[in-house]
């Protein structure tokens, strides 16, 4: 069950997208996700889908990874779209029954919600498939740097983020182990009423928390033994390099934005 | 007595691990939510606030607020990138997603410090912390959603424009909240007692 998680999974590779600076990749992904909301007519949607298709081709990864990432979510997206379809008033009313109705505005909203979700999820999947979690943490640190002026503890935040991301897979493994251990003792997780389920979750949470607390203690001691004193001025093993490819990527995204705005005002 | 730097490092790393637990709970539905059979329409018990509560109990209100804020941010991002159920629609509003969760950490942290640390009523403090974590969350989420939808007439993409629908949604959140408060009163004293004992033993 825990292995099915694709969103947030990293697949190593050597494509242009893999080698892009993590600062550029993070910023541009967010930017692309925001400009998805500029889509309005069919031309803009076709353009964005061609763009996302191109990005998928550029990752050099099998399409299967993306389908597996989106697959479990497709029904939920459909569900959202159906809600829009049945609850949105406005425009020409084709059918209605109680609070349910089918209107032209509803159909338009449902289609756009469906397509936008698909675009956003695919873009987020492209980012996480091509960027290692620690590279994302480095990118976030670089983006937070301006906050130093207001005495925001950027170095500590970045350290916390990298430690947290480092331990997510470890804790996932631990949770699976604990769950299996409890199942072996006869605990049923998917049965019974509220109280019974609560009693099943407690022997799962306590080992998880206790494990995390002892790990934190050990890690903090180890860090101090190696001279960690907190604060700025720590040097890095992986140093980020901004290259011409990154500048090119920024320029292309800006061009994409302009084209999108032009298409939006055609029709 | 540990030095201040050492305490800071310990809290920093412990906070990082709590953030990791939160991320795991957000990513793996079973560890963060107890489904009660009606998941499709949104009736499921959230147990992530108890992680924030334990963090606030162990590290105090400010760290608790930080961990709560991380949960808020994660659920905001999740509401936009994946669709869980009707409840997820509410958290597309960054205020509804983030502020109540920060407040869980701060409220629980302060109450626990006042009751358990200064007045030594630890068992009572733990029960109250469990209740308050779910209560603060539910109250503020319903309040902020109501203000944005009814007060400001703001609709977010995904929330259908219908008064009936809004009320159905908010009552569901309230019903969930009551179940979560019961869960908090049961779960938090057990886990909080265990983790505090561990802390003291070290």
Tab-separated table of C-alpha atoms in Angstrom, chain A residues 9-219:
chain	number	residue	atom	x	y	z
A	9	UNK	CA	8.894	10.024	-5.997
A	10	UNK	CA	12.243	10.758	-7.658
A	11	UNK	CA	13.569	8.758	-10.616
A	12	UNK	CA	17.255	9.463	-11.346
A	13	UNK	CA	18.149	10.356	-14.927
A	14	UNK	CA	20.362	12.449	-17.179
A	15	UNK	CA	17.796	14.465	-19.183
A	16	UNK	CA	17.852	18.245	-19.647
A	17	UNK	CA	15.108	18.541	-17.036
A	18	UNK	CA	17.043	16.412	-14.536
A	19	UNK	CA	20.149	18.573	-14.924
A	20	UNK	CA	18.365	21.926	-14.671
A	21	UNK	CA	19.298	23.984	-11.610
A	22	UNK	CA	16.889	23.091	-8.793
A	23	UNK	CA	16.222	26.780	-8.066
A	24	UNK	CA	15.160	27.344	-11.674
A	25	UNK	CA	13.118	24.144	-11.780
A	26	UNK	CA	11.221	24.880	-8.583
A	27	UNK	CA	10.458	28.477	-9.509
A	28	UNK	CA	9.462	27.649	-13.088
A	29	UNK	CA	7.227	24.739	-12.027
A	30	UNK	CA	5.360	27.008	-9.631
A	31	UNK	CA	5.109	29.642	-12.354
A	32	UNK	CA	3.767	27.134	-14.886
A	33	UNK	CA	1.216	25.844	-12.364
A	34	UNK	CA	0.006	29.397	-11.752
A	35	UNK	CA	-0.312	30.225	-15.456
A	36	UNK	CA	-2.469	27.126	-15.967
A	37	UNK	CA	-5.217	29.373	-14.585
A	38	UNK	CA	-4.816	31.665	-17.601
A	39	UNK	CA	-6.333	28.992	-19.825
A	40	UNK	CA	-9.707	29.997	-21.188
A	41	UNK	CA	-10.533	28.758	-24.699
A	42	UNK	CA	-9.787	25.483	-26.485
A	43	UNK	CA	-6.700	26.988	-28.141
A	44	UNK	CA	-5.043	27.683	-24.763
A	45	UNK	CA	-5.831	24.145	-23.537
A	46	UNK	CA	-4.430	22.530	-26.690
A	47	UNK	CA	-1.306	24.676	-26.289
A	48	UNK	CA	-0.817	23.696	-22.629
A	49	UNK	CA	-1.352	20.002	-23.345
A	50	UNK	CA	1.216	20.111	-26.165
A	51	UNK	CA	3.586	21.872	-23.748
A	52	UNK	CA	3.108	19.262	-21.004
A	53	UNK	CA	3.511	16.477	-23.585
A	54	UNK	CA	6.772	18.099	-24.696
A	55	UNK	CA	8.006	18.316	-21.084
A	56	UNK	CA	7.181	14.637	-20.509
A	57	UNK	CA	9.168	13.758	-23.649
A	58	UNK	CA	12.069	15.893	-22.363
A	59	UNK	CA	12.285	13.987	-19.071
A	60	UNK	CA	13.276	10.854	-20.997
A	61	UNK	CA	11.251	8.766	-18.538
A	62	UNK	CA	8.705	6.142	-19.484
A	63	UNK	CA	5.176	7.505	-19.848
A	64	UNK	CA	4.172	4.734	-17.428
A	65	UNK	CA	5.590	6.711	-14.504
A	66	UNK	CA	3.273	9.605	-15.283
A	67	UNK	CA	0.224	7.426	-15.860
A	68	UNK	CA	0.886	5.658	-12.562
A	69	UNK	CA	1.185	9.053	-10.878
A	70	UNK	CA	-2.078	10.341	-12.292
A	71	UNK	CA	-4.036	7.072	-12.438
A	72	UNK	CA	-5.247	6.903	-8.829
A	73	UNK	CA	-6.257	10.560	-8.957
A	74	UNK	CA	-8.233	10.458	-12.189
A	75	UNK	CA	-11.449	9.288	-10.487
A	76	UNK	CA	-11.171	11.990	-7.899
A	77	UNK	CA	-10.728	14.597	-10.635
A	78	UNK	CA	-13.771	13.184	-12.408
A	79	UNK	CA	-15.655	13.356	-9.103
A	80	UNK	CA	-14.775	17.063	-8.705
A	81	UNK	CA	-15.843	17.756	-12.261
A	82	UNK	CA	-19.184	15.957	-11.714
A	83	UNK	CA	-19.823	18.050	-8.586
A	84	UNK	CA	-19.269	21.185	-10.644
A	85	UNK	CA	-21.577	19.804	-13.296
A	86	UNK	CA	-24.455	19.177	-10.881
A	87	UNK	CA	-24.238	22.123	-8.483
A	88	UNK	CA	-23.287	25.154	-10.600
A	89	UNK	CA	-26.169	27.464	-11.488
A	90	UNK	CA	-26.022	29.992	-14.328
A	91	UNK	CA	-26.405	30.109	-18.104
A	92	UNK	CA	-28.911	27.936	-19.933
A	93	UNK	CA	-30.597	25.334	-17.696
A	94	UNK	CA	-30.904	21.953	-19.455
A	95	UNK	CA	-32.240	19.882	-16.549
A	96	UNK	CA	-32.860	20.246	-12.877
A	97	UNK	CA	-34.099	18.166	-9.977
A	98	UNK	CA	-34.109	19.542	-6.423
A	99	UNK	CA	-30.721	21.144	-5.787
A	100	UNK	CA	-29.177	19.282	-8.734
A	101	UNK	CA	-29.032	21.004	-12.080
A	102	UNK	CA	-27.320	20.783	-15.430
A	103	UNK	CA	-26.482	24.189	-16.876
A	104	UNK	CA	-24.259	25.536	-19.635
A	105	UNK	CA	-22.052	27.329	-17.067
A	106	UNK	CA	-21.829	24.077	-15.089
A	107	UNK	CA	-20.673	22.109	-18.123
A	108	UNK	CA	-18.056	24.741	-18.990
A	109	UNK	CA	-16.737	24.870	-15.387
A	110	UNK	CA	-16.647	21.076	-15.116
A	111	UNK	CA	-14.602	20.721	-18.308
A	112	UNK	CA	-12.149	23.456	-17.315
A	113	UNK	CA	-11.742	22.094	-13.741
A	114	UNK	CA	-11.031	18.640	-15.168
A	115	UNK	CA	-8.453	19.846	-17.700
A	116	UNK	CA	-6.724	22.229	-15.289
A	117	UNK	CA	-6.355	19.546	-12.631
A	118	UNK	CA	-4.886	17.178	-15.149
A	119	UNK	CA	-2.348	19.830	-16.231
A	120	UNK	CA	-1.385	20.811	-12.674
A	121	UNK	CA	-0.961	17.249	-11.443
A	122	UNK	CA	1.143	16.317	-14.461
A	123	UNK	CA	3.386	19.353	-13.940
A	124	UNK	CA	3.851	18.626	-10.234
A	125	UNK	CA	4.664	15.007	-11.137
A	126	UNK	CA	7.270	16.173	-13.676
A	127	UNK	CA	8.964	18.280	-10.965
A	128	UNK	CA	9.094	15.536	-8.348
A	129	UNK	CA	10.094	12.788	-10.806
A	130	UNK	CA	13.106	14.776	-12.025
A	131	UNK	CA	14.256	16.492	-8.809
A	132	UNK	CA	15.779	14.746	-5.788
A	133	UNK	CA	14.110	15.790	-2.507
A	134	UNK	CA	17.362	17.273	-1.185
A	135	UNK	CA	17.754	19.337	-4.362
A	136	UNK	CA	14.250	20.709	-3.735
A	137	UNK	CA	15.334	21.663	-0.194
A	138	UNK	CA	18.409	23.444	-1.627
A	139	UNK	CA	16.186	25.301	-4.070
A	140	UNK	CA	13.856	26.402	-1.277
A	141	UNK	CA	16.830	27.629	0.766
A	142	UNK	CA	18.070	29.720	-2.170
A	143	UNK	CA	14.625	31.222	-2.643
A	144	UNK	CA	14.298	32.087	1.061
A	145	UNK	CA	17.653	33.926	1.148
A	146	UNK	CA	16.159	37.415	0.703
A	147	UNK	CA	14.279	36.876	4.002
A	148	UNK	CA	17.598	37.149	5.863
A	149	UNK	CA	17.077	40.906	5.887
A	150	UNK	CA	14.162	40.472	8.317
A	151	UNK	CA	16.249	38.034	10.462
A	152	UNK	CA	14.382	34.971	9.284
A	153	UNK	CA	16.496	31.908	10.192
A	154	UNK	CA	17.016	30.713	6.607
A	155	UNK	CA	19.867	28.292	7.346
A	156	UNK	CA	17.945	26.573	10.164
A	157	UNK	CA	14.775	26.344	8.074
A	158	UNK	CA	16.678	24.772	5.207
A	159	UNK	CA	18.402	22.314	7.546
A	160	UNK	CA	15.065	21.358	9.099
A	161	UNK	CA	13.554	20.849	5.650
A	162	UNK	CA	16.405	18.622	4.461
A	163	UNK	CA	16.329	16.549	7.656
A	164	UNK	CA	12.542	16.198	7.338
A	165	UNK	CA	12.718	15.156	3.664
A	166	UNK	CA	15.569	12.763	4.449
A	167	UNK	CA	13.443	10.993	7.050
A	168	UNK	CA	10.150	10.720	5.161
A	169	UNK	CA	11.095	7.423	3.426
A	170	UNK	CA	12.633	6.084	6.668
A	171	UNK	CA	9.461	6.815	8.633
A	172	UNK	CA	7.326	5.323	5.850
A	173	UNK	CA	9.324	2.090	6.118
A	174	UNK	CA	9.050	2.175	9.881
A	175	UNK	CA	5.275	2.722	9.708
A	176	UNK	CA	4.912	-0.280	7.380
A	177	UNK	CA	6.970	-2.442	9.734
A	178	UNK	CA	4.966	-1.365	12.794
A	179	UNK	CA	1.684	-1.941	10.958
A	180	UNK	CA	2.721	-5.461	9.944
A	181	UNK	CA	3.942	-6.144	13.466
A	182	UNK	CA	0.574	-5.089	14.902
A	183	UNK	CA	-1.328	-7.092	12.267
A	184	UNK	CA	0.725	-10.127	13.276
A	185	UNK	CA	-0.560	-9.564	16.825
A	186	UNK	CA	-4.121	-9.574	15.532
A	187	UNK	CA	-4.907	-5.853	15.338
A	188	UNK	CA	-7.480	-5.080	12.667
A	189	UNK	CA	-7.083	-1.621	11.167
A	190	UNK	CA	-10.020	-1.555	8.781
A	191	UNK	CA	-12.836	-2.829	10.945
A	192	UNK	CA	-15.169	-1.690	13.655
A	193	UNK	CA	-16.614	1.582	14.866
A	194	UNK	CA	-14.929	4.761	15.998
A	195	UNK	CA	-13.644	3.556	19.368
A	196	UNK	CA	-12.328	0.272	17.982
A	197	UNK	CA	-10.450	2.048	15.209
A	198	UNK	CA	-9.019	4.559	17.661
A	199	UNK	CA	-7.738	1.721	19.805
A	200	UNK	CA	-6.113	0.194	16.728
A	201	UNK	CA	-4.327	3.417	15.775
A	202	UNK	CA	-2.713	4.010	19.203
A	203	UNK	CA	-0.258	1.065	19.054
A	204	UNK	CA	0.687	2.353	15.611
A	205	UNK	CA	1.320	5.954	16.596
A	206	UNK	CA	3.253	5.408	19.844
A	207	UNK	CA	6.139	3.423	18.277
A	208	UNK	CA	6.218	5.917	15.400
A	209	UNK	CA	6.552	8.922	17.742
A	210	UNK	CA	8.931	7.195	20.144
A	211	UNK	CA	11.107	6.072	17.223
A	212	UNK	CA	11.180	9.602	15.825
A	213	UNK	CA	12.085	11.120	19.195
A	214	UNK	CA	14.996	8.732	19.784
A	215	UNK	CA	16.226	9.270	16.234
A	216	UNK	CA	16.100	13.030	16.764
A	217	UNK	CA	18.120	12.717	19.975
A	218	UNK	CA	20.775	10.591	18.304
A	219	UNK	CA	20.969	12.856	15.271
